[in-house]
Short mmCIF file of C-alpha atoms in Angstrom, two decimals:
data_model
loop_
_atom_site.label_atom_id
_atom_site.label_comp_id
_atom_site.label_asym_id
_atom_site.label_seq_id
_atom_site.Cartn_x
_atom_site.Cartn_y
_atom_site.Cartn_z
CA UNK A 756 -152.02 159.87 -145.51
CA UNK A 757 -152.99 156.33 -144.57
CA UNK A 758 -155.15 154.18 -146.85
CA UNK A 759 -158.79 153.20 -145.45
CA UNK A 760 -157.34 149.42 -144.84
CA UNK A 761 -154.99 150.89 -142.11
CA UNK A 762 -156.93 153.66 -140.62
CA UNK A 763 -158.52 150.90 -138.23
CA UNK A 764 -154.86 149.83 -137.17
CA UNK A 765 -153.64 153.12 -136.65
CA UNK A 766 -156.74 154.62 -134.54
CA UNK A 767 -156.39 151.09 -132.47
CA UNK A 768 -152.63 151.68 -131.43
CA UNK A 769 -153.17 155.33 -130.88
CA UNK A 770 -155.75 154.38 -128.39
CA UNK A 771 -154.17 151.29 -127.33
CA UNK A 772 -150.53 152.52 -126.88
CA UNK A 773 -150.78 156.27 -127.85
CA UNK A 774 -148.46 155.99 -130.59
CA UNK A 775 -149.50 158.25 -133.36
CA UNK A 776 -148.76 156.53 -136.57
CA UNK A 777 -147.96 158.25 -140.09
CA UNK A 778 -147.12 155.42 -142.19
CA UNK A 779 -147.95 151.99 -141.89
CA UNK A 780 -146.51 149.33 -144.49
CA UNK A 781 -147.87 145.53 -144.59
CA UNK A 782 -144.85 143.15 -144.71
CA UNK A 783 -145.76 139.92 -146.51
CA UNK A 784 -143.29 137.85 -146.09
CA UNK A 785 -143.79 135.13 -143.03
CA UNK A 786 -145.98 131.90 -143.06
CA UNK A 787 -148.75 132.16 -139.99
CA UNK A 788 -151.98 132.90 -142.09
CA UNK A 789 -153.67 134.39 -138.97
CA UNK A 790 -151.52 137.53 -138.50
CA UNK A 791 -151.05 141.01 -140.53
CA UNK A 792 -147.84 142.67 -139.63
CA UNK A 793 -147.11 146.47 -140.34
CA UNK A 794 -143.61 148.37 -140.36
CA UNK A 795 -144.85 151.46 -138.72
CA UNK A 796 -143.75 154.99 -138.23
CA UNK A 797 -144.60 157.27 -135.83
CA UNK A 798 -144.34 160.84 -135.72
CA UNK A 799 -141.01 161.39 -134.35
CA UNK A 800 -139.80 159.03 -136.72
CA UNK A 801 -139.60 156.11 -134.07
CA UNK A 802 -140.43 152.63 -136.22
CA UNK A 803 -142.45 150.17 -134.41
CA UNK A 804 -143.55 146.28 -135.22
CA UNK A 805 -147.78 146.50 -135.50
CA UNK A 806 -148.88 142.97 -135.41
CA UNK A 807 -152.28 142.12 -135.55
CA UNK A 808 -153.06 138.06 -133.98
CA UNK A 809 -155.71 136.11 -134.97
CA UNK A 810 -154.53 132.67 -133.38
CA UNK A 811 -153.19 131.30 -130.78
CA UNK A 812 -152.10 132.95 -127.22
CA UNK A 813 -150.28 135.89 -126.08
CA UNK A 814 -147.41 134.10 -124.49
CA UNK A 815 -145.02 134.96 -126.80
CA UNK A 816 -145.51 138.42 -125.59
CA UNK A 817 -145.02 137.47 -121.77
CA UNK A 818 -142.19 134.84 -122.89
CA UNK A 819 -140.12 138.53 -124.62
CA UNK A 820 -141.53 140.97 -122.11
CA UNK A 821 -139.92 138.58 -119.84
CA UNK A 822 -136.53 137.59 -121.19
CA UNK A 823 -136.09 141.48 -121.79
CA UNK A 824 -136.41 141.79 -118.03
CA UNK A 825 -134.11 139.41 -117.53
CA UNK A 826 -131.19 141.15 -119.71
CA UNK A 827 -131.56 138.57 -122.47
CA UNK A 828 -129.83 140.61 -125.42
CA UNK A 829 -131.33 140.64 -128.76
CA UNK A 830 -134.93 140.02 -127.88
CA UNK A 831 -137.24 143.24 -128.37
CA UNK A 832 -139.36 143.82 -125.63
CA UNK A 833 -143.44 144.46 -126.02
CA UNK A 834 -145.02 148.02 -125.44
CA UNK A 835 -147.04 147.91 -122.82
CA UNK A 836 -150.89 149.59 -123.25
CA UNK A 837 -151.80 152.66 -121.18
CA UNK A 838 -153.35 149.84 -118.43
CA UNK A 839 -150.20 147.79 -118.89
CA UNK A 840 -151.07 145.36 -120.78
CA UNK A 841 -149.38 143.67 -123.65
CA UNK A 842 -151.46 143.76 -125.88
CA UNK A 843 -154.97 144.98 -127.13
CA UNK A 844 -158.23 143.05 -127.65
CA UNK A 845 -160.08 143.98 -131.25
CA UNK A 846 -162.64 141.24 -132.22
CA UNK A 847 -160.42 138.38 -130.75
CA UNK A 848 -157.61 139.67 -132.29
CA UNK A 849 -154.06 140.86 -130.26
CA UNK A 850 -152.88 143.89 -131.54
CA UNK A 851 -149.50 144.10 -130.51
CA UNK A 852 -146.01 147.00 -130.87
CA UNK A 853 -142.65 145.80 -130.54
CA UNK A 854 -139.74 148.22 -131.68
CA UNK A 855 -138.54 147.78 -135.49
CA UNK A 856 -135.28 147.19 -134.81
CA UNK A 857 -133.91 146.30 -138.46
CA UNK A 858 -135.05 145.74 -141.59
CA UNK A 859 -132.23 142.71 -142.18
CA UNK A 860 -133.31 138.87 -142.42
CA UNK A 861 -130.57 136.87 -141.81
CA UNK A 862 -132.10 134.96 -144.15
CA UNK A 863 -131.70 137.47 -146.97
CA UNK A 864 -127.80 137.50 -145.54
CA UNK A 865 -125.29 138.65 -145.87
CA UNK A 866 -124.74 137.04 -142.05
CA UNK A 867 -121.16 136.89 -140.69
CA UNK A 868 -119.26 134.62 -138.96
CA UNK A 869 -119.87 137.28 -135.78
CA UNK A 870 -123.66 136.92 -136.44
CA UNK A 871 -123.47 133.22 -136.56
CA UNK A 872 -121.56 133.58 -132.84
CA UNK A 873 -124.01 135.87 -131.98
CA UNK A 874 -126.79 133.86 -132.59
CA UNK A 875 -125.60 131.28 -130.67
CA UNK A 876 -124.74 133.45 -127.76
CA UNK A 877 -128.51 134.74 -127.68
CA UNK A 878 -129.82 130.93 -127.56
CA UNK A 879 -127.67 130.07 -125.08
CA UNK A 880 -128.97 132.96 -123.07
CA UNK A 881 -131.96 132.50 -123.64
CA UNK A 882 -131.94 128.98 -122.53
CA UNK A 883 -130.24 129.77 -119.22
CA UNK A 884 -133.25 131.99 -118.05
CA UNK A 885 -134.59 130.16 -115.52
CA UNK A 886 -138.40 128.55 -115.76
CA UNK A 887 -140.49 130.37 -114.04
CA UNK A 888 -144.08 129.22 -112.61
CA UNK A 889 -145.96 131.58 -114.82
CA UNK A 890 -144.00 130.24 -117.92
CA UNK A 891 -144.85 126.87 -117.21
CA UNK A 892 -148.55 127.47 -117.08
CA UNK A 893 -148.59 129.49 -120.06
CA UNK A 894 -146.35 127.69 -122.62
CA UNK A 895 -146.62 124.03 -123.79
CA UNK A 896 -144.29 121.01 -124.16
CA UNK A 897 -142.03 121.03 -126.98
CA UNK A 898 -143.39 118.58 -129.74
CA UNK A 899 -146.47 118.02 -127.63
CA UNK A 900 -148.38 118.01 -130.50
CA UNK A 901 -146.54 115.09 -132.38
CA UNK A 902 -150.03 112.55 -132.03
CA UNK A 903 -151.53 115.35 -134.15
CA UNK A 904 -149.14 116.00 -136.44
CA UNK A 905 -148.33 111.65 -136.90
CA UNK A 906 -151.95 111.58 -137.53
CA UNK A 907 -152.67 113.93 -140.38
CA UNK A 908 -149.63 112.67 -141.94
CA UNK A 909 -150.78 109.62 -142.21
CA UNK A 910 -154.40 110.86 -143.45
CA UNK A 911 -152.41 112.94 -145.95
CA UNK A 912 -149.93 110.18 -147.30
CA UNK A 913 -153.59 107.71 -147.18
CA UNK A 914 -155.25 110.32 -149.31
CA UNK A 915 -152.35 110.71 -151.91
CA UNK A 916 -151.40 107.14 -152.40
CA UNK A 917 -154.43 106.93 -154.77
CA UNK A 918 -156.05 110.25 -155.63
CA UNK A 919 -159.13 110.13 -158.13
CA UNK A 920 -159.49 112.54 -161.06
CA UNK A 921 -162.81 114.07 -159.11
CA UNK A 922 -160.04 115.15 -155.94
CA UNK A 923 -161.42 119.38 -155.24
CA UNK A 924 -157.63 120.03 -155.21
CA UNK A 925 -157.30 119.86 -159.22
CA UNK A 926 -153.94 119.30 -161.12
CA UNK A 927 -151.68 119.68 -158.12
CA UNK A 928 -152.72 116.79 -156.61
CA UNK A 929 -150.80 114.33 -159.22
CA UNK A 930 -147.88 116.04 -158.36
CA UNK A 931 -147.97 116.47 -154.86
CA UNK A 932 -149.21 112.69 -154.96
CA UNK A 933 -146.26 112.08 -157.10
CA UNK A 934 -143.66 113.88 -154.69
CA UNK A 935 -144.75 111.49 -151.70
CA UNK A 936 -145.29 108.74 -153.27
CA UNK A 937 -141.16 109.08 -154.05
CA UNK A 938 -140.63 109.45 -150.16
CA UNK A 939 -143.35 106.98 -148.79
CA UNK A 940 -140.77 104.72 -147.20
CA UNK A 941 -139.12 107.96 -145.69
CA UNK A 942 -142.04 109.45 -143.96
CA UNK A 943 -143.46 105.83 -142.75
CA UNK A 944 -140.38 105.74 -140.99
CA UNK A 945 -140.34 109.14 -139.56
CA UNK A 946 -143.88 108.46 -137.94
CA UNK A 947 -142.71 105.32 -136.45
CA UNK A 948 -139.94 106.28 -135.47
CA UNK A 949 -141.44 109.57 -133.60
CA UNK A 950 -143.95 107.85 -131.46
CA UNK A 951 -141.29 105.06 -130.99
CA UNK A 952 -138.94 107.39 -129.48
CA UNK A 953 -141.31 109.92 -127.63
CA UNK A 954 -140.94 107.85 -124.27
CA UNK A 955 -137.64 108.78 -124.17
CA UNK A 956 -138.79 112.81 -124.16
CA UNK A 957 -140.33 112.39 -121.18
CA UNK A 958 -139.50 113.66 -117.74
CA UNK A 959 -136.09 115.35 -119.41
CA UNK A 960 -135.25 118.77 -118.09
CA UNK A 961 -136.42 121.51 -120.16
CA UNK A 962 -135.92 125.45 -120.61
CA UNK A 963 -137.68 128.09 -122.74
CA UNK A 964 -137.30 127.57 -126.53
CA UNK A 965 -138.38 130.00 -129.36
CA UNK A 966 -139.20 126.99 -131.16
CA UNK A 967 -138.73 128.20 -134.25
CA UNK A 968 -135.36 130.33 -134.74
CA UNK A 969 -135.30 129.62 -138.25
CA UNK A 970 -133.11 132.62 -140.39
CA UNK A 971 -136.80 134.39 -141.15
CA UNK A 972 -137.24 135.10 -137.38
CA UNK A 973 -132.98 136.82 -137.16
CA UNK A 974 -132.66 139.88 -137.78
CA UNK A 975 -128.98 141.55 -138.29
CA UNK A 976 -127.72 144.73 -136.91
CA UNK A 977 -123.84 145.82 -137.60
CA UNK A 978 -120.85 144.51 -135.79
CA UNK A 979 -122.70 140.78 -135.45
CA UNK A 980 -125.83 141.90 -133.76
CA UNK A 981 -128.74 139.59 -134.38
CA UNK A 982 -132.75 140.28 -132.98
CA UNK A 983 -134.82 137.17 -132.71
CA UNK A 984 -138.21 138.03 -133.12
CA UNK A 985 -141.64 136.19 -133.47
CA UNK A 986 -142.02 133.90 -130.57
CA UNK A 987 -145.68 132.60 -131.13
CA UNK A 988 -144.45 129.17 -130.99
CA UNK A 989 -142.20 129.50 -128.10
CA UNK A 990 -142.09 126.23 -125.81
CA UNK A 991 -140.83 124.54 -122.68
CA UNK A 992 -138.39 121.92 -124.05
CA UNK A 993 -135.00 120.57 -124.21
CA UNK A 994 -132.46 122.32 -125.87
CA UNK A 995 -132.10 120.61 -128.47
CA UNK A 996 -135.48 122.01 -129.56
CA UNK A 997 -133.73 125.13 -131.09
CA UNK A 998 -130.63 123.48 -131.10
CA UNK A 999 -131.26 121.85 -133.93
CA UNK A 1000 -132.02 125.26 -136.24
CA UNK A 1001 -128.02 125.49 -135.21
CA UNK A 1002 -126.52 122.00 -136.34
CA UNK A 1003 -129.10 121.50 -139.70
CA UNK A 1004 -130.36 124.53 -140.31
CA UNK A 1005 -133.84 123.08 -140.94
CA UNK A 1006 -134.52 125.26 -144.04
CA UNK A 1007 -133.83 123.79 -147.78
CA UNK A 1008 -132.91 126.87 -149.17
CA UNK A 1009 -130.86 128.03 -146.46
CA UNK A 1010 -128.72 124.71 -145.49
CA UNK A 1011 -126.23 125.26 -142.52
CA UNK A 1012 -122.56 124.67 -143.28
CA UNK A 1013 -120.21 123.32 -141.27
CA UNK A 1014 -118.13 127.00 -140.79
CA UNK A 1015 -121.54 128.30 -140.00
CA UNK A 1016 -122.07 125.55 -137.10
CA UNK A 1017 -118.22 125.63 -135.62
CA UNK A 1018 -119.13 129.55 -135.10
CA UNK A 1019 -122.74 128.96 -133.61
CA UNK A 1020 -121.85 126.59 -131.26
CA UNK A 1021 -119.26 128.16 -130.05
CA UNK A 1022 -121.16 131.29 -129.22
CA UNK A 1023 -123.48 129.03 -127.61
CA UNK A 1024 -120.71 128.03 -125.58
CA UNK A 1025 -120.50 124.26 -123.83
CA UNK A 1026 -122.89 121.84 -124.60
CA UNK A 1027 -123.60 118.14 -124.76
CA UNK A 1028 -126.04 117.25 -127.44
CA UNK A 1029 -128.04 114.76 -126.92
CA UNK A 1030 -128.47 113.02 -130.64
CA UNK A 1031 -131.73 111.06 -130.08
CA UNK A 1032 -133.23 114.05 -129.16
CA UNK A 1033 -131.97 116.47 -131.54
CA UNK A 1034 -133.71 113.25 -134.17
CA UNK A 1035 -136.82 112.98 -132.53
CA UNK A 1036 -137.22 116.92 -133.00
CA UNK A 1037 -136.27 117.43 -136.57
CA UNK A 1038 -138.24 114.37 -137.55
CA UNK A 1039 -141.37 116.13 -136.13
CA UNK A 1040 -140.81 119.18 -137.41
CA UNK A 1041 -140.18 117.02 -141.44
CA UNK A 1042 -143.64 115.95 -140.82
CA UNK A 1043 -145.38 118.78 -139.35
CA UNK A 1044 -143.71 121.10 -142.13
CA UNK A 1045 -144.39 118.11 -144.90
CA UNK A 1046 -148.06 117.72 -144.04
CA UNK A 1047 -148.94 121.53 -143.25
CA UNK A 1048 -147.46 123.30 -146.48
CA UNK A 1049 -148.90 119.79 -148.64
CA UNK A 1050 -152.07 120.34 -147.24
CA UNK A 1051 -151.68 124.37 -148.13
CA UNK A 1052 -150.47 123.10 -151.53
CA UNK A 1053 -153.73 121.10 -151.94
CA UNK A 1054 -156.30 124.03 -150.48
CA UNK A 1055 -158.53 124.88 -153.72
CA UNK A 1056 -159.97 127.77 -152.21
CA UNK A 1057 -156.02 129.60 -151.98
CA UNK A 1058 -154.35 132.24 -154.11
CA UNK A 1059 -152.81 130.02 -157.26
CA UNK A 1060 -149.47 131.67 -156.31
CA UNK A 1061 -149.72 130.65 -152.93
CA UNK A 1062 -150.60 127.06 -153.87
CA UNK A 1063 -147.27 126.79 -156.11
CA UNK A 1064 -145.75 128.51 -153.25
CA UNK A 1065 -146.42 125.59 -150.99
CA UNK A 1066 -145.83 123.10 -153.41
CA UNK A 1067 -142.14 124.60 -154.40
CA UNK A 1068 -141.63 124.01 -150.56
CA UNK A 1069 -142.97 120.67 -150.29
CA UNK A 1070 -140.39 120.04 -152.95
CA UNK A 1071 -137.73 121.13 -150.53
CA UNK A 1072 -138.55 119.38 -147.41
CA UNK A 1073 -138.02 116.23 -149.33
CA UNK A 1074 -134.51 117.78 -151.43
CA UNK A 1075 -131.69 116.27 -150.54
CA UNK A 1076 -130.89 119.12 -148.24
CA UNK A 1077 -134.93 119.13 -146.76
CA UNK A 1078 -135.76 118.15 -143.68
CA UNK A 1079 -137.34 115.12 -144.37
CA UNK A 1080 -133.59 114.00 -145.42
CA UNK A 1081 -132.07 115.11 -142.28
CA UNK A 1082 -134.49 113.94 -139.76
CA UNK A 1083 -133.78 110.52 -141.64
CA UNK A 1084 -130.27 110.69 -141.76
CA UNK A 1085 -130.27 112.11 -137.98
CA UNK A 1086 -132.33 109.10 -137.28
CA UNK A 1087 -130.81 106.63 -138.97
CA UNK A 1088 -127.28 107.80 -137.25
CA UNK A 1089 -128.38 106.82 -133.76
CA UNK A 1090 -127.83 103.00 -134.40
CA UNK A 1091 -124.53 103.76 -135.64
CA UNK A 1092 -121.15 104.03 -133.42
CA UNK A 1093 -120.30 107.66 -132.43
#
């Protein structure tokens, strides 16, 4: 029988979708605070994706529902509610069903030189799809957001170069403040160096990214078949935009090798990088990562385990396999011969 937190759910996708739900179980892993996601099984057995939105816009439902029109492999396509839509509404909330189509991160591994090819294959695929007009209304510039994200790093490294005994965040803040202060030069650079570059993102050709096809968002089947899944963050940009989850992996924890790279690009098939772009995108995703998980570190009102969480994270970005290192190295490497 379902517990009283997940009644609601269920009686919502039953009259939503009219899926009829026996089990639903929270998953917990992930990093957008505004969503609740359920592995759910229906009667016959069937598992299904039940997420629950509390930010941002539907058009990572129209960007899947429409790349699994066009063929795209490995992207699982939206149910559709009894009126066809994509979703339902529930006190400004998307509830959304997407079929459970494994239970294997690639991030958990093991993931095979035929997933790495795989994975490229289903970026490049994705990428070829072409732009339509509905896309571009609904999805924003890749990085568009970089003023935002220079700014509160700033306001963050300002508040940490000197933080007073009275700061609300307690303890942490010494080491947080400690942790930055060790990369100041780093992430002065990074800023600069973003809003030096940006003129040189505009009026570039762009395609639709997932944004963020990190090895939490693959999923592996057998015989190298990989799902990419959660495209709330998907984005007209270059390709470098994803490109660079390929080449540097972006994660700490998860670091790319150079095996692992050979075999992704070469599913991806032919493709001419273009370095100052594949810089200007991992330097601000360092400081949007860096700023958003410090400032999580820093929250007094969060879970203490979710705090340390942060702040073991933090500690990665600026490892020297974090992202703060490679968007400086990447950076760095443009003024040097190729």
């Amino acid at each position: 029988m379902l517990e009283d937190a997940t009644q609601q759910v269920a009686g919502w996708v039953r009259a939503d979708f009219g899926l009829d739900l026996t089990l639903l179980d929270e998953v917990t892993h992930g990093a957008d605070q505004r969503a609740r996601l359920w592995r759910a099984h229906a009667a016959d057995g069937t598992r299904y994706a039940v997420k629950l939105s509390g930010g941002g816009t539907p058009a990572g439902l129209v960007v899947t529902a429409h790349l699994a029109g066009q063929g795209v492999p490995g992207i699982p396509a939206p149910l559709r509610t009894g009126d066809g839509r994509l979703h339902g509404d529930h006190g400004g909330r998307r509830l959304s069903v997407v079929p459970w189509v494994a239970d294997q991160r690639a991030l958990d591994g093991p993931m095979t030189e035929a997933h790495w090819r795989a994975y490229g294959e289903l970026l490049a695929a994705v990428h070829a799809v072409p732009v339509t007009d509905e896309l571009v209304r609904l999805l924003p510039p890749g990085g568009a957001a970089y003023p935002a994200i220079v700014a509160a790093t700033r306001a963050t490294a300002e508040r940490l170069r000197d933080p007073g005994p009275a700061d609300p965040a307690g303890p942490p803040v010494a080491e947080l403040a400690a942790v930055w202060a060790a990369v100041a030069d780093r992430v002065s650079t990074l800023a600069g160096e973003v809003e030096r570059l940006v003129s040189g993102q505009r009026d570039r050709p762009v395609v639709v990214c997932h944004g963020d096809p990190h090895l939490g968002n693959l999923l592996l089947g057998p015989d190298g078949q990989v799902w990419l899944i959660d495209w709330d963050d998907a984005v007209l940009a270059p390709p470098e935009c994803d490109l660079m989850f390929l080449t540097d992996g972006v994660l700490a924890f998860a670091p790319v090798t150079a095996e692992q790279q050979v075999a992704a690009l070469a599913g991806y098939g032919r493709v001419d990088i273009d370095p100052t772009r594949l810089a200007w995108f991992l330097a601000v995703r360092a400081l949007d990562d860096l700023t958003d998980w410090t400032r999580q570190a820093l929250d007094p009102d969060a879970d203490v385990a979710d705090r340390a969480r942060a702040a073991r994270i933090v500690r990665g970005l600026v490892s020297p396999v974090g992202l703060v290192t490679l968007a400086d190295t990447a950076l760095g490497d443009l003024g040097r011969p190729r």
